[in-house]
N, C-alpha and C. Protein backbone atom coordinates (compact mmCIF):
# COMPACT_ATOMS: atom_id res chain seq x y z
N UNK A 1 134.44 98.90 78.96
CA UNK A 1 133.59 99.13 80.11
C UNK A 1 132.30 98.35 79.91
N UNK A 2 131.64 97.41 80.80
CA UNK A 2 130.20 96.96 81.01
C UNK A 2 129.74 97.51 81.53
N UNK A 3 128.32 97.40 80.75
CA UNK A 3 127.10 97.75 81.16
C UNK A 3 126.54 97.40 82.12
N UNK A 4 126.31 98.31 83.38
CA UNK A 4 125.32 98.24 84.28
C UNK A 4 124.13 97.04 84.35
N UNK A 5 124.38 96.40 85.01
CA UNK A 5 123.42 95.18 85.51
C UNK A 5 121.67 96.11 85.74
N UNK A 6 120.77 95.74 85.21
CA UNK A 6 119.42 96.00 85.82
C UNK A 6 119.04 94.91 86.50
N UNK A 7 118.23 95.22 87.35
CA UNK A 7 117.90 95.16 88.47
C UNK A 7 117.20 93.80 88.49
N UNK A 8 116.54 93.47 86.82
CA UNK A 8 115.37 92.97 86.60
C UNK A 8 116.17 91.34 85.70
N UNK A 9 117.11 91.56 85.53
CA UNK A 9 118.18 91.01 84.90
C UNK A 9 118.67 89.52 85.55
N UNK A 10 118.09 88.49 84.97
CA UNK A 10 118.52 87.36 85.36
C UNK A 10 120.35 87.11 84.68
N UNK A 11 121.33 87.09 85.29
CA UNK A 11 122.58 86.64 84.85
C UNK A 11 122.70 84.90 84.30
N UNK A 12 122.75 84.93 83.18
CA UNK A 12 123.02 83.46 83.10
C UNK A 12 123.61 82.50 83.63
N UNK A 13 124.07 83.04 84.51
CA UNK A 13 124.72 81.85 85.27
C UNK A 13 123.91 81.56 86.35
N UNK A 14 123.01 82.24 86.62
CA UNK A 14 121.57 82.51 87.66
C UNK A 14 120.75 80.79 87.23
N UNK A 15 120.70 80.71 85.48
CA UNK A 15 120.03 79.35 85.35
C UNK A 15 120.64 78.66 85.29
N UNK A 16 119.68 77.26 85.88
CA UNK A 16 120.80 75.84 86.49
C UNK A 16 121.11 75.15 84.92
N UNK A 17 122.04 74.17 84.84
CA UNK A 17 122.58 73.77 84.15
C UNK A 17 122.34 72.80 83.75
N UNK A 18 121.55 72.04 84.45
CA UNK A 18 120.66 70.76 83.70
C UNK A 18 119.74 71.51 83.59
N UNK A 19 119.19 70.98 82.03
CA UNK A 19 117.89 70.96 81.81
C UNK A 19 116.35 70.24 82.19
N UNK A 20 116.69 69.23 82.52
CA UNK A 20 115.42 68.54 83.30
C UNK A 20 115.29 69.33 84.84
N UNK A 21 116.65 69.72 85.39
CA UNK A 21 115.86 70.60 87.08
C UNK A 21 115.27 71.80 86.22
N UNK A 22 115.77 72.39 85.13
CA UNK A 22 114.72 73.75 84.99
C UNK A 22 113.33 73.31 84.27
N UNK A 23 113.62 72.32 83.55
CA UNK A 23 112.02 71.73 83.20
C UNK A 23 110.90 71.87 84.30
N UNK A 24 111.89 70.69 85.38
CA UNK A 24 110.83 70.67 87.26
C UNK A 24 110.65 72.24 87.54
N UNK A 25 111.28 73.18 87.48
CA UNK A 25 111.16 74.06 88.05
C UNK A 25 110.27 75.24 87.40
N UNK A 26 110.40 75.12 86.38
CA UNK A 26 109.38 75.61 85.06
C UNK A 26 107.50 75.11 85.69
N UNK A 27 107.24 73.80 85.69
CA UNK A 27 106.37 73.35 86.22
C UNK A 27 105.89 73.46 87.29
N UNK A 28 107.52 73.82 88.13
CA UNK A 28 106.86 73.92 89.55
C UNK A 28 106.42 75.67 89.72
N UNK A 29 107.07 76.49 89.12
CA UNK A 29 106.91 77.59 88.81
C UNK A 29 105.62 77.69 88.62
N UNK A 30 104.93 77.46 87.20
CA UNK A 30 103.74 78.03 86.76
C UNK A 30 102.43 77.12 87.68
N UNK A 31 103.28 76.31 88.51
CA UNK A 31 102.02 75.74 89.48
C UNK A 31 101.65 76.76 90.40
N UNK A 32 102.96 77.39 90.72
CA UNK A 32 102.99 78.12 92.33
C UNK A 32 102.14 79.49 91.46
N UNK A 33 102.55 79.74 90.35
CA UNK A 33 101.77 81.02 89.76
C UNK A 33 100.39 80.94 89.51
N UNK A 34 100.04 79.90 89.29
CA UNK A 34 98.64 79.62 89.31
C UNK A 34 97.86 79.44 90.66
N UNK A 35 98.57 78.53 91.69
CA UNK A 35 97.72 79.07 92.85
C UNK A 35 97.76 80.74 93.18
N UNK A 36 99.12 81.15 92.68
CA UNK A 36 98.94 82.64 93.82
C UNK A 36 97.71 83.56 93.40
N UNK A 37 97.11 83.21 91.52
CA UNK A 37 96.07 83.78 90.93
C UNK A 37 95.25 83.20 91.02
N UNK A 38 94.96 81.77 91.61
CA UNK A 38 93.87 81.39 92.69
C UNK A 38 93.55 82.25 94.31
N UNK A 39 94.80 82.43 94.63
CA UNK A 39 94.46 82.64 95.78
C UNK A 39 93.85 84.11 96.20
N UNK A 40 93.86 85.26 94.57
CA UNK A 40 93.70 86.24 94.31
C UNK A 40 92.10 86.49 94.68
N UNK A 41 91.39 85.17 94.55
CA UNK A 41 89.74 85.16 94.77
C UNK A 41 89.30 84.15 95.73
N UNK A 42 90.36 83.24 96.60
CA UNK A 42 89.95 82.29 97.07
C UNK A 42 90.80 82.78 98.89
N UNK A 43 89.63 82.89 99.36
CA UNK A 43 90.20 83.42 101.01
C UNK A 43 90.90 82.29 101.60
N UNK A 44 92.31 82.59 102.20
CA UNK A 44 92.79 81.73 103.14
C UNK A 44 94.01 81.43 102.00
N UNK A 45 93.96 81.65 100.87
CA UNK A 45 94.99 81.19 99.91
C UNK A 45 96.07 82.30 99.67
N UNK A 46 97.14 82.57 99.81
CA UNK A 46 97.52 83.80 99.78
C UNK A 46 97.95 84.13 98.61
N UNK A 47 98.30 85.19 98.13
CA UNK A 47 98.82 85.25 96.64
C UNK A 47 100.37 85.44 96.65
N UNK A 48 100.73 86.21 97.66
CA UNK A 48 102.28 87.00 97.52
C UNK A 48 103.07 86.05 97.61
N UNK A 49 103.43 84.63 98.68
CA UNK A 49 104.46 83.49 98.63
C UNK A 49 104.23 83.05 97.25
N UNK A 50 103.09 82.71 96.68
CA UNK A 50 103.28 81.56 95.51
C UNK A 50 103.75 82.83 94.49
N UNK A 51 103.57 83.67 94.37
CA UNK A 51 104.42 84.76 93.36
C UNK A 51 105.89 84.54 93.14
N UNK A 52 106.05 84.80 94.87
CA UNK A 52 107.48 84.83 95.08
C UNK A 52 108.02 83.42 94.12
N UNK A 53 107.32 82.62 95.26
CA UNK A 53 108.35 81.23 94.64
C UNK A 53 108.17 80.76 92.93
N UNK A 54 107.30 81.32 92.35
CA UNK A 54 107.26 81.69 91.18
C UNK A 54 108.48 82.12 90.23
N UNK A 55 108.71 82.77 90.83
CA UNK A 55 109.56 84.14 90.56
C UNK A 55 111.04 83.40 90.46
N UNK A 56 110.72 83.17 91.75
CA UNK A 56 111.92 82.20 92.40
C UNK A 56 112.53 80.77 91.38
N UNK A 57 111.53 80.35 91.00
CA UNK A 57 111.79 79.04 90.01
C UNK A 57 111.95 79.30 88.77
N UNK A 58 111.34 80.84 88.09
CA UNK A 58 111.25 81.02 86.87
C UNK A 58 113.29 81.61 86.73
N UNK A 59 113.61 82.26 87.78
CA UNK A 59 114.81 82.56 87.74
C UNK A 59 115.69 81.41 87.44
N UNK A 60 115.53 80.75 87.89
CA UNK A 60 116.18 79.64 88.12
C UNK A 60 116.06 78.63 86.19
N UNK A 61 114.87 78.74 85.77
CA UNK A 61 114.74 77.85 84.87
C UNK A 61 114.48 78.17 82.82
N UNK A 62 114.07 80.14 83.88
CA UNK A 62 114.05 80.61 81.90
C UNK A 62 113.86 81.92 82.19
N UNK A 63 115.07 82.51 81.47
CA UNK A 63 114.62 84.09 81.39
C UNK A 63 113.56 85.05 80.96
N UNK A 64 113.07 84.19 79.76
CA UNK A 64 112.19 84.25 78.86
C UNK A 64 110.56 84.38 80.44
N UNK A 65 110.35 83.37 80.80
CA UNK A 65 109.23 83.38 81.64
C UNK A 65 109.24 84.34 83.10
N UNK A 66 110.99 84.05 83.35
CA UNK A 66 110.98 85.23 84.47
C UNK A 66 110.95 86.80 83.82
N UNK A 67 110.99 87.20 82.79
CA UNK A 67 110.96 88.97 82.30
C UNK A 67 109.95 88.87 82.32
N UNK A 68 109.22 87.76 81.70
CA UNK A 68 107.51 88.37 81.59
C UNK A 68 106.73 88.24 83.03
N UNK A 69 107.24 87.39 84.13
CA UNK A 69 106.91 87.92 85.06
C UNK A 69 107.45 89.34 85.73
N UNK A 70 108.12 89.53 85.89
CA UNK A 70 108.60 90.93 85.87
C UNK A 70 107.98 91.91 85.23
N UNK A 71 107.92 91.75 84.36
CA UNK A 71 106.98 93.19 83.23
C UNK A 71 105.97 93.18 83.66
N UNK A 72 104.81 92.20 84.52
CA UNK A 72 103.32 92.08 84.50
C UNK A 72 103.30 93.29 85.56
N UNK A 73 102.52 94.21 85.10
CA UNK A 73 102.12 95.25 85.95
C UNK A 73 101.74 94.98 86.79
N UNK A 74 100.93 93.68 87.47
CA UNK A 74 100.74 93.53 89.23
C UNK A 74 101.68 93.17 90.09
N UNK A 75 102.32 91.86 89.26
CA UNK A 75 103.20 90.98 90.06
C UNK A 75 104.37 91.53 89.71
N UNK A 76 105.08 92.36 89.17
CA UNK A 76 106.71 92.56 88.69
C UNK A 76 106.99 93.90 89.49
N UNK A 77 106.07 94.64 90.17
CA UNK A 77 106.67 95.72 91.30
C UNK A 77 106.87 94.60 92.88
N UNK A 78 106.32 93.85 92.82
CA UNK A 78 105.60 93.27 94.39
C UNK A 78 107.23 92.29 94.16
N UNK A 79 107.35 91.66 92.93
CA UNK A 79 109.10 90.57 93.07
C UNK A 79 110.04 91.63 92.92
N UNK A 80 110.43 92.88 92.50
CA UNK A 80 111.23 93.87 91.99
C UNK A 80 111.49 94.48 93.72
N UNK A 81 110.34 94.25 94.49
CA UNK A 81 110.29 95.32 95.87
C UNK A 81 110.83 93.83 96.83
N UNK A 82 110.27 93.01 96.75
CA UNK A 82 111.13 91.86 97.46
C UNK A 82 112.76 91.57 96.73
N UNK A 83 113.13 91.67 95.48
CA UNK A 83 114.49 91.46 95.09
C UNK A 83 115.52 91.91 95.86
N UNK A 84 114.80 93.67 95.81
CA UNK A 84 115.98 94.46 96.15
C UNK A 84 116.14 94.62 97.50
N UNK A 85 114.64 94.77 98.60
CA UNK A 85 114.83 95.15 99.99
C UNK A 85 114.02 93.57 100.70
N UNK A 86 114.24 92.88 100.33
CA UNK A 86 113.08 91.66 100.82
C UNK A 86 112.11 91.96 102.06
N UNK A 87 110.99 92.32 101.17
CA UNK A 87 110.06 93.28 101.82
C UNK A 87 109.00 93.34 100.98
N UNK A 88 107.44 93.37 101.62
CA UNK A 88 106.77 93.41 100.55
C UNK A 88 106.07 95.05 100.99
N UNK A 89 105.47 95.78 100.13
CA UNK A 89 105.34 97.29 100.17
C UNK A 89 104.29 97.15 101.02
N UNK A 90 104.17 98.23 101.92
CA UNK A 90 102.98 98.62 103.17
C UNK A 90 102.00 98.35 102.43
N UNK A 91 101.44 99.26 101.72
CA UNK A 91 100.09 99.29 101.49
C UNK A 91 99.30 98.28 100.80
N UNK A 92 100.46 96.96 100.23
CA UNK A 92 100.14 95.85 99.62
C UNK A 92 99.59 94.77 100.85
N UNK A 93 100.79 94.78 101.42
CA UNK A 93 100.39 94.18 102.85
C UNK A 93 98.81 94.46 103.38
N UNK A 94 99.02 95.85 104.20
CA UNK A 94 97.61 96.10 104.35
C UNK A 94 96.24 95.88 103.27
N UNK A 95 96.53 95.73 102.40
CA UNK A 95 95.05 95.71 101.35
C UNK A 95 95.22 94.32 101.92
N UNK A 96 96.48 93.20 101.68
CA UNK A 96 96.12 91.88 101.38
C UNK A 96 95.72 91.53 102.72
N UNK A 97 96.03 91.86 103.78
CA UNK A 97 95.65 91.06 104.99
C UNK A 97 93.94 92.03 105.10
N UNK A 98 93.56 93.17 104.72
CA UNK A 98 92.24 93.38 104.80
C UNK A 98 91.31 92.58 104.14
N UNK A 99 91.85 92.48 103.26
CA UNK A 99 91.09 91.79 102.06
C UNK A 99 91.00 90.29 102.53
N UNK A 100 91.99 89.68 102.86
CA UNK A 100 91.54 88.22 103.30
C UNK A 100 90.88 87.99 104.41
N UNK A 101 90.97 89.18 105.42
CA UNK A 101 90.03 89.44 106.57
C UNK A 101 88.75 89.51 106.22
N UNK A 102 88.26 90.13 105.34
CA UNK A 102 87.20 89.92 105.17
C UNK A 102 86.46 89.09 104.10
N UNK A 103 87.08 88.30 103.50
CA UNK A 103 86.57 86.86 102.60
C UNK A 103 86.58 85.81 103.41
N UNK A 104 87.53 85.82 104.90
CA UNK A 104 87.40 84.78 105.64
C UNK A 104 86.29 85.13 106.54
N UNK A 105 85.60 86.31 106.63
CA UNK A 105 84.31 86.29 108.20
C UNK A 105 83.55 85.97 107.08
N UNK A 106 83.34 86.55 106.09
CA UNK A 106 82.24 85.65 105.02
C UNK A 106 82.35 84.27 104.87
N UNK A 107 83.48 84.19 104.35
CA UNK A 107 83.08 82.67 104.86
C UNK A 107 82.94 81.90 106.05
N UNK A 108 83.57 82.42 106.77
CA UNK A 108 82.69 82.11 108.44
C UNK A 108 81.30 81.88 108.31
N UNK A 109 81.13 83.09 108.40
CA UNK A 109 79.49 83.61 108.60
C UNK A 109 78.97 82.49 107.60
N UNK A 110 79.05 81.90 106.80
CA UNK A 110 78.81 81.01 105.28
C UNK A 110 78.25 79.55 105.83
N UNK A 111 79.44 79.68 106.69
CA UNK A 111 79.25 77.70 107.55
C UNK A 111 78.93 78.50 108.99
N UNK A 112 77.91 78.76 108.83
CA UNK A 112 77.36 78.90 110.47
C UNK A 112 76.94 78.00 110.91
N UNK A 113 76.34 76.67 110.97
CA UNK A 113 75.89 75.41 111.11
C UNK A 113 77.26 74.68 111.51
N UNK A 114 78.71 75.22 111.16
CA UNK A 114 79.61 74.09 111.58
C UNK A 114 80.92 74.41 112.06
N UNK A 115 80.90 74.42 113.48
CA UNK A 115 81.25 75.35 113.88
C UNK A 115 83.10 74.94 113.95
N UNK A 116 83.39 73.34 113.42
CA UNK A 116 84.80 72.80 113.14
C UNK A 116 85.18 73.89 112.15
N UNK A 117 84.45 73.89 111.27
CA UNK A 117 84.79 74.21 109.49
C UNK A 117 85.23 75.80 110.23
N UNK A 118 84.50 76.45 110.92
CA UNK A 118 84.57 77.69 111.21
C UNK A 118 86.02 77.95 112.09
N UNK A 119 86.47 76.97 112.86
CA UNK A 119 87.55 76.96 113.36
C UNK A 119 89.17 76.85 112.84
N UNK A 120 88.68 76.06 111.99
CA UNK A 120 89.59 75.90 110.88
C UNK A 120 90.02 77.12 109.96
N UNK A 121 88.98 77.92 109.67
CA UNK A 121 89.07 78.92 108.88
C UNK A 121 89.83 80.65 109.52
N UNK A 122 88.97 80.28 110.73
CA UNK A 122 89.15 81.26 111.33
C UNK A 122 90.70 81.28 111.73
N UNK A 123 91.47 79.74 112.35
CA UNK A 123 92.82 79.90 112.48
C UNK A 123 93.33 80.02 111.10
N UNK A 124 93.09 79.33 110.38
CA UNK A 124 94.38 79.61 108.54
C UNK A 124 94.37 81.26 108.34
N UNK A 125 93.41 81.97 108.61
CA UNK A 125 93.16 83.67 108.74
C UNK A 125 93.85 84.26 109.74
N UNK A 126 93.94 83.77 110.60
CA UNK A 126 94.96 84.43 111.88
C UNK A 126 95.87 84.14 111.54
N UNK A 127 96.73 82.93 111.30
CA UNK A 127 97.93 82.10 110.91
C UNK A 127 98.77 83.05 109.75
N UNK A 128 97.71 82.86 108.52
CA UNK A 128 98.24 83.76 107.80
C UNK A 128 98.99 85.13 107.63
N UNK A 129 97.90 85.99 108.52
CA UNK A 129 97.56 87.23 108.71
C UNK A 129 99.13 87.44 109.64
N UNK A 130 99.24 86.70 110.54
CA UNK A 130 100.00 86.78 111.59
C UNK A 130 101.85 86.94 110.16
N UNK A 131 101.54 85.71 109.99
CA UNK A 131 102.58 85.25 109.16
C UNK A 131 102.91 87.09 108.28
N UNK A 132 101.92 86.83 107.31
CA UNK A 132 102.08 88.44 106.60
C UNK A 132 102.59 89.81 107.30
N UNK A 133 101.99 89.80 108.16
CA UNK A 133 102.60 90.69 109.10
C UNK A 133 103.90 90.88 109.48
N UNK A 134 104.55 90.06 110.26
CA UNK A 134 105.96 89.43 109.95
C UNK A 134 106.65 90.00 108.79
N UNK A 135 106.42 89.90 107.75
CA UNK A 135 107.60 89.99 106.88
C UNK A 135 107.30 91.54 106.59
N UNK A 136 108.69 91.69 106.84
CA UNK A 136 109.16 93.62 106.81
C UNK A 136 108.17 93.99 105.81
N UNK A 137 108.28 95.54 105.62
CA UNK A 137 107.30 96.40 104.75
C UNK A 137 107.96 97.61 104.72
N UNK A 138 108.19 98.14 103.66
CA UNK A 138 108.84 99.79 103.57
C UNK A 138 107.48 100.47 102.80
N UNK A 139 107.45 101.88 103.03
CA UNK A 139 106.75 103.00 102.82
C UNK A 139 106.86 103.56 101.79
């Protein structure tokens, strides 16, 4: 009898088989992970896609880097809640679209003198916001 698959459990056959695409993807991985912990302090940048696709590439290129994303107490409930129901949790949603709501009127309010820069900002904040919204949410 085998053991029950967890949840969290990359199957080896999950990573690709050349080594140079998981190299690219390794790289492209810890790029996308680094903006999403940019985008953690930088309004208009979102954090939850570049996680995902994080997540997404580390599966793909090393088990080793995808568990430890998984284990990280911020980011490994938020890929664990998209794995299973592709969905990111209500109240994550709501903080993140509050929270960028209000780093983007600050920065509004910031470039008051220009009122392009302000237009610009103000749509990537709606755009976003709109976008986030969109993708399902369970309770």
């Amino acid at each position: 009898m085998t053991e029950p698959e967890k949840p969290w459990r990359v199957p080896e056959a999950e990573l690709h088989p050349s080594l140079l695409v998981r190299m690219v993807l390794l790289v492209l991985g810890s790029l996308a992970l680094l903006l999403g912990i940019i985008g953690i302090v930088v309004p208009g940048l979102p954090t939850t896609p570049f996680i995902l696709v994080a997540a997404a590439c580390y599966a793909r290129a090393s088990e080793r880097f995808y568990h430890w994303l998984l284990r990280n107490p911020t980011f490994g409930p938020l890929i664990a809640e998209w794995r299973r129901h592709r969905s990111i949790p209500w109240r994550v949603k709501c903080l993140a679209i509050t929270l960028m709501s209000l780093t983007i009127c600050v920065s509004i309010w910031s470039f008051a003198g220009k009122p392009w820069l302000q237009a610009i900002l103000a749509f990537i904040g709606i755009s976003t916001a709109i976008w986030l919204w969109r993708i399902p949410s369970r309770d």
